[in-house]
Amino acid sequence: MLGTSLKSGVAFIALLAAAPLFAQTPADESEGVTDIVVTAQRRAEKLQDVPISISAFSSDQLRAQGVSSALEIGQFVPNLVAQNNTGLGSANAYYLRGLGNTETIPTFDPPVGTYIDDVFMSRQNANNLNLFDVERVEVLRGPQGTLFGRNTTGGAINVILREPGKEYGGYVEAGFGRYNKMLVRASVDVPLAPTFSVKISGYAQKDDGYVKNVTTGETLNDDTGWGARIGLRGELSPDITWNASYAHIAANGENILNFACNPVVPTQCNGRYATTGLRIGQNGSQFAGLAVPIQGRKANFQLGNFTDTDLVTSKLDWNIGKATLTAITGFVYQSQRYALDFYDGRSGPTLTQPFPAVLGFPRGGFTIINDGKSDQFSQEVKVTGTLGDKLIDYVAGVYYIKENVKTDFADVFANTLTLGDRVLKNTTEAIAGYVQADVNLGMLKLTAGIRYTDEIKTISFSDNRPACAVAVPATTCLFDQNFFVPANGVTVLTNQPIPLRQQAKVWTPRVAINLKPTDDILLFVSATKGFKSGGWNARGYTPSGVLPFGPEKVWSYEAGIKAELFDRKLRANISVYRMDVTDLQTLSGIVNPTTGAISFVTRNFADYRNTGVEAEFTLVPMRGLNLFANFGYSNDKYLLQANAPAFDQYGIQSVAGQLAACQAALAAGKVAGGPNVPATQPSIAACAAGIVTAQGTLASPVRTPDWTIALGGNYRAELGNGMSLVPSIAASYRSDQQVATSNLTIYTGGITGTNGTFTYNPNSGTPVIGSFSKAAWLVNAGLALNGMDDRWQLSVQCTNCFDKAYVQSALVNTTYLNPPMSWQIRARYNFR
């Protein structure tokens, strides 16, 4: 869903995607593909020498095609799905090899870690900004628990920013595009001394948005913001180098629910439409007059999402003989304010009416109001070096992180009902130590590493509702002393306390064998463990709904080949893998065995397995022509935990028990998605909930299409006098996928059951709305005219050039579409 926390470094990652994930452009194209130096093993190595599945993109690649948003990174990396989060246009959710998370409330952690200059970014709620000053991007596929630590069960995205140059120079760029989009970027390197340089860079952008609100007349889903960065580089001595930077980023971006056809006039299908009555802006009084008033400054929020981030990074390198000691310091402060309507100012979709009547509720159909801030400090000290005349290469270090978050948030339902209003404070503190060594035995290299992590998380609640502001508040009020699940005599025999503190102590090893029979071929096999932090379902309205879930753990087994063939004209990197995940953190349903009532939480309900193949090909058949073809295939499924009890200590029904209850309800003739009448067992509420489908089977995992494909390239045509013309094209494909955990989709065709007669059905027919996302191709293209020595450039680019609309996410059966076609014209001047 959504939540609070990060944005800055993540901002830059977003940016990373704002550029081209295409074939590499060699320094001398006649020599074939170029080398890229990566730090995937926490030391500088050539991409082709690293026994890890990596997609790496240099700064030249990132700029060559001008990809417009971080979302597009998912179009070019095998088995990576990137989607804008529901509501939050500033937030992207990444699913890599099937592991991802769309929940951004700060008691959840993403399984794809983001690093900016080796500083870990805890949150994913503001990682879709503009791009400037990126040196390279590395997408590490598969768990990275040994060298990168927790929250990398799916992989890691490592963004390296450009250091200040030793010579004066820079660039300025301006652009204009669809929806009146205006963009300005600039950067300058200023050497203040032979050993000290400064880089100053920034950007600003604004557009009108692409969604027409037919209720208020406003335009929604704009992408407005600005950012500035100052970088420092100093050679403090012949052996000591210091790099540091400070960045501030402000962003306003939404992903408001919208439709390809006007809900008021369904035949009008020439744009994107919304009908919410919640108006845009930072301050107003739309939430005044509620029977249960909203407390705090968030009561004056209007429709919108506003984030501010400060990011400080520092890296000090000290060469000591055959070793380098590195100190990496990071600090992130972020604030986020939003009010977002997830029901488009009306009621939610049902089997009777998948497109409810337009009501234009001025407070929204289901609105979440959020006022949050967080600060994060991290410190790492590592040493890299060699032993025994390069017999052993090693990296070892210690790592510490502390995060403090405060979130003041409320939920308003059906324009009048305050479901909850509370303040959540949560902290994370972790310390880790790691070591990894490579033993070089000629063509053979043996790798072994291990990491130990000790992590502590805490939460604390206070309830803002006036009825709870009494000396002895009701046990349903969200205060720490109320955190227990009361006995019900059936599944909970005694009151069960809900822990407000969790601690995890985890070892995450890695072993690998590398064989390099020639300079151009690398063969490798590896086994790696990773883990993702536990947390709490902090969106509950009562203490008994704020239930904990434990860490997610994964073992990944991988084999691959990296090869450069035909005089380095072709690069082919291919890998096969199997991932076994235990205690997968899965959004699932709580079923009350007496009433059949259901609510949604994240718990460790199931295990997970994903087996797949990934291949990346880069071809430079002739000077100036760069082609690429990337493929990903995955076959995944949930696995039920053996011997799981019917109910846990909190009264939560196991998935096996839920499946049995659902199948019994279906056998009794009830229709999933309809009311539970008569209100007797078996309960139809067990169907189409959590990871149980409307058909009473285990659901397909979300956002894991069987196939991901990317094809394209560019050609540099020399025009004479140092000028060139560069056309480029990239097409990406993903097969059918599900985007909601229960896979519930509403189809055409009526159905009758023992619990009612419905106009639509949850089983088969033509999809109307819901979880199913049909296979889709997307095409991006560009044309750039470069001046002499590339001093200037004029370019025109389009993304989603054929305006393909497809379902990228779903929330309670409302579906969110990908952005429409966009184009932009840019002019750039490089000076030195």
mmCIF file of N, CA and C in Angstrom, residues 300-354:
data_model
loop_
_atom_site.group_PDB
_atom_site.id
_atom_site.type_symbol
_atom_site.label_atom_id
_atom_site.label_comp_id
_atom_site.label_asym_id
_atom_site.label_seq_id
_atom_site.Cartn_x
_atom_site.Cartn_y
_atom_site.Cartn_z
ATOM 1 N N ASN A 300 -5.409 19.371 8.001
ATOM 2 C CA ASN A 300 -5.516 20.404 6.980
ATOM 3 C C ASN A 300 -4.900 19.996 5.642
ATOM 4 N N PHE A 301 -4.465 18.733 5.530
ATOM 5 C CA PHE A 301 -3.881 18.290 4.271
ATOM 6 C C PHE A 301 -4.966 18.153 3.207
ATOM 7 N N GLN A 302 -4.569 18.397 1.974
ATOM 8 C CA GLN A 302 -5.417 18.150 0.815
ATOM 9 C C GLN A 302 -4.755 17.107 -0.074
ATOM 10 N N LEU A 303 -5.422 16.744 -1.166
ATOM 11 C CA LEU A 303 -4.923 15.705 -2.051
ATOM 12 C C LEU A 303 -3.520 16.056 -2.536
ATOM 13 N N GLY A 304 -2.587 15.146 -2.337
ATOM 14 C CA GLY A 304 -1.228 15.383 -2.791
ATOM 15 C C GLY A 304 -0.233 14.594 -1.968
ATOM 16 N N ASN A 305 1.005 14.577 -2.442
ATOM 17 C CA ASN A 305 2.101 13.849 -1.814
ATOM 18 C C ASN A 305 3.344 14.723 -1.887
ATOM 19 N N PHE A 306 3.880 15.117 -0.734
ATOM 20 C CA PHE A 306 4.999 16.048 -0.680
ATOM 21 C C PHE A 306 6.109 15.440 0.169
ATOM 22 N N THR A 307 7.304 15.360 -0.398
ATOM 23 C CA THR A 307 8.435 14.790 0.325
ATOM 24 C C THR A 307 9.624 15.726 0.257
ATOM 25 N N ASP A 308 10.385 15.753 1.346
ATOM 26 C CA ASP A 308 11.642 16.506 1.416
ATOM 27 C C ASP A 308 12.700 15.603 2.029
ATOM 28 N N THR A 309 13.880 15.619 1.438
ATOM 29 C CA THR A 309 14.943 14.737 1.907
ATOM 30 C C THR A 309 16.266 15.477 1.939
ATOM 31 N N ASP A 310 17.023 15.202 2.989
ATOM 32 C CA ASP A 310 18.416 15.619 3.070
ATOM 33 C C ASP A 310 19.273 14.366 3.156
ATOM 34 N N LEU A 311 20.281 14.274 2.299
ATOM 35 C CA LEU A 311 21.165 13.115 2.237
ATOM 36 C C LEU A 311 22.611 13.566 2.340
ATOM 37 N N VAL A 312 23.319 13.037 3.320
ATOM 38 C CA VAL A 312 24.739 13.324 3.504
ATOM 39 C C VAL A 312 25.507 12.016 3.411
ATOM 40 N N THR A 313 26.534 11.975 2.568
ATOM 41 C CA THR A 313 27.390 10.793 2.482
ATOM 42 C C THR A 313 28.848 11.215 2.586
ATOM 43 N N SER A 314 29.651 10.366 3.180
ATOM 44 C CA SER A 314 31.083 10.622 3.316
ATOM 45 C C SER A 314 31.828 9.309 3.174
ATOM 46 N N LYS A 315 32.904 9.323 2.387
ATOM 47 C CA LYS A 315 33.713 8.132 2.180
ATOM 48 C C LYS A 315 35.186 8.515 2.256
ATOM 49 N N LEU A 316 35.890 7.956 3.223
ATOM 50 C CA LEU A 316 37.306 8.239 3.441
ATOM 51 C C LEU A 316 38.101 6.974 3.165
ATOM 52 N N ASP A 317 39.021 7.031 2.180
ATOM 53 C CA ASP A 317 39.858 5.890 1.809
ATOM 54 C C ASP A 317 41.306 6.157 2.218
ATOM 55 N N TRP A 318 41.889 5.160 2.898
ATOM 56 C CA TRP A 318 43.281 5.282 3.361
ATOM 57 C C TRP A 318 44.037 4.036 2.907
ATOM 58 N N ASN A 319 44.972 4.237 1.962
ATOM 59 C CA ASN A 319 45.777 3.134 1.457
ATOM 60 C C ASN A 319 46.912 2.840 2.424
ATOM 61 N N ILE A 320 46.955 1.576 2.879
ATOM 62 C CA ILE A 320 47.970 1.158 3.834
ATOM 63 C C ILE A 320 48.661 -0.073 3.259
ATOM 64 N N GLY A 321 49.733 0.135 2.544
ATOM 65 C CA GLY A 321 50.420 -0.992 1.945
ATOM 66 C C GLY A 321 49.545 -1.698 0.934
ATOM 67 N N LYS A 322 49.286 -2.992 1.157
ATOM 68 C CA LYS A 322 48.458 -3.776 0.247
ATOM 69 C C LYS A 322 46.991 -3.789 0.657
ATOM 70 N N ALA A 323 46.605 -2.879 1.522
ATOM 71 C CA ALA A 323 45.234 -2.824 1.993
ATOM 72 C C ALA A 323 44.721 -1.390 1.918
ATOM 73 N N THR A 324 43.407 -1.265 1.867
ATOM 74 C CA THR A 324 42.744 0.034 1.896
ATOM 75 C C THR A 324 41.695 0.021 3.001
ATOM 76 N N LEU A 325 41.797 0.973 3.903
ATOM 77 C CA LEU A 325 40.823 1.138 4.974
ATOM 78 C C LEU A 325 39.829 2.208 4.553
ATOM 79 N N THR A 326 38.540 1.888 4.627
ATOM 80 C CA THR A 326 37.498 2.797 4.155
ATOM 81 C C THR A 326 36.475 3.025 5.255
ATOM 82 N N ALA A 327 36.154 4.306 5.496
ATOM 83 C CA ALA A 327 35.095 4.677 6.434
ATOM 84 C C ALA A 327 33.973 5.327 5.647
ATOM 85 N N ILE A 328 32.762 4.745 5.742
ATOM 86 C CA ILE A 328 31.598 5.220 4.989
ATOM 87 C C ILE A 328 30.536 5.679 5.983
ATOM 88 N N THR A 329 30.179 6.951 5.905
ATOM 89 C CA THR A 329 29.213 7.534 6.828
ATOM 90 C C THR A 329 28.021 8.054 6.033
ATOM 91 N N GLY A 330 26.813 7.803 6.537
ATOM 92 C CA GLY A 330 25.617 8.284 5.857
ATOM 93 C C GLY A 330 24.599 8.827 6.840
ATOM 94 N N PHE A 331 23.920 9.884 6.433
ATOM 95 C CA PHE A 331 22.826 10.441 7.223
ATOM 96 C C PHE A 331 21.702 10.827 6.278
ATOM 97 N N VAL A 332 20.473 10.413 6.619
ATOM 98 C CA VAL A 332 19.308 10.731 5.805
ATOM 99 C C VAL A 332 18.212 11.285 6.710
ATOM 100 N N TYR A 333 17.686 12.431 6.341
ATOM 101 C CA TYR A 333 16.496 12.956 7.017
ATOM 102 C C TYR A 333 15.411 13.138 5.977
ATOM 103 N N GLN A 334 14.187 12.736 6.324
ATOM 104 C CA GLN A 334 13.087 12.848 5.375
ATOM 105 C C GLN A 334 11.799 13.213 6.078
ATOM 106 N N SER A 335 11.012 14.027 5.399
ATOM 107 C CA SER A 335 9.635 14.266 5.828
ATOM 108 C C SER A 335 8.715 13.972 4.650
ATOM 109 N N GLN A 336 7.529 13.482 4.965
ATOM 110 C CA GLN A 336 6.551 13.173 3.925
ATOM 111 C C GLN A 336 5.157 13.518 4.430
ATOM 112 N N ARG A 337 4.399 14.205 3.576
ATOM 113 C CA ARG A 337 3.037 14.613 3.903
ATOM 114 C C ARG A 337 2.149 14.255 2.724
ATOM 115 N N TYR A 338 1.081 13.516 2.995
ATOM 116 C CA TYR A 338 0.175 13.212 1.888
ATOM 117 C C TYR A 338 -1.234 12.972 2.387
ATOM 118 N N ALA A 339 -2.181 13.203 1.489
ATOM 119 C CA ALA A 339 -3.577 12.790 1.641
ATOM 120 C C ALA A 339 -3.966 12.176 0.304
ATOM 121 N N LEU A 340 -4.323 10.898 0.301
ATOM 122 C CA LEU A 340 -4.560 10.168 -0.938
ATOM 123 C C LEU A 340 -5.854 9.382 -0.845
ATOM 124 N N ASP A 341 -6.661 9.489 -1.880
ATOM 125 C CA ASP A 341 -7.948 8.791 -1.953
ATOM 126 C C ASP A 341 -7.779 7.536 -2.797
ATOM 127 N N PHE A 342 -7.998 6.374 -2.197
ATOM 128 C CA PHE A 342 -7.803 5.101 -2.883
ATOM 129 C C PHE A 342 -9.098 4.528 -3.448
ATOM 130 N N TYR A 343 -10.218 5.216 -3.249
ATOM 131 C CA TYR A 343 -11.490 4.748 -3.784
ATOM 132 C C TYR A 343 -12.118 5.774 -4.734
ATOM 133 N N ASP A 344 -11.336 6.749 -5.191
ATOM 134 C CA ASP A 344 -11.791 7.680 -6.218
ATOM 135 C C ASP A 344 -13.093 8.386 -5.833
ATOM 136 N N GLY A 345 -13.234 8.732 -4.563
ATOM 137 C CA GLY A 345 -14.393 9.503 -4.129
ATOM 138 C C GLY A 345 -15.703 8.755 -4.159
ATOM 139 N N ARG A 346 -15.675 7.417 -4.048
ATOM 140 C CA ARG A 346 -16.906 6.610 -4.097
ATOM 141 C C ARG A 346 -16.680 5.321 -3.331
ATOM 142 N N SER A 347 -17.557 4.349 -3.498
ATOM 143 C CA SER A 347 -17.390 3.072 -2.819
ATOM 144 C C SER A 347 -16.485 2.158 -3.646
ATOM 145 N N GLY A 348 -16.147 0.996 -3.056
ATOM 146 C CA GLY A 348 -15.248 0.075 -3.724
ATOM 147 C C GLY A 348 -15.949 -0.844 -4.699
ATOM 148 N N PRO A 349 -15.204 -1.459 -5.622
ATOM 149 C CA PRO A 349 -15.780 -2.376 -6.606
ATOM 150 C C PRO A 349 -16.357 -3.623 -5.946
ATOM 151 N N THR A 350 -17.457 -4.138 -6.488
ATOM 152 C CA THR A 350 -18.081 -5.372 -6.007
ATOM 153 C C THR A 350 -18.488 -6.220 -7.206
ATOM 154 N N LEU A 351 -18.932 -7.454 -6.927
ATOM 155 C CA LEU A 351 -19.433 -8.321 -7.994
ATOM 156 C C LEU A 351 -20.729 -7.795 -8.578
ATOM 157 N N THR A 352 -21.420 -6.972 -7.834
ATOM 158 C CA THR A 352 -22.655 -6.382 -8.342
ATOM 159 C C THR A 352 -22.360 -5.156 -9.191
ATOM 160 N N GLN A 353 -21.377 -4.378 -8.751
ATOM 161 C CA GLN A 353 -21.043 -3.152 -9.482
ATOM 162 C C GLN A 353 -19.534 -2.917 -9.414
ATOM 163 N N PRO A 354 -18.796 -3.395 -10.416
ATOM 164 C CA PRO A 354 -17.345 -3.198 -10.400
ATOM 165 C C PRO A 354 -16.942 -1.738 -10.599
#
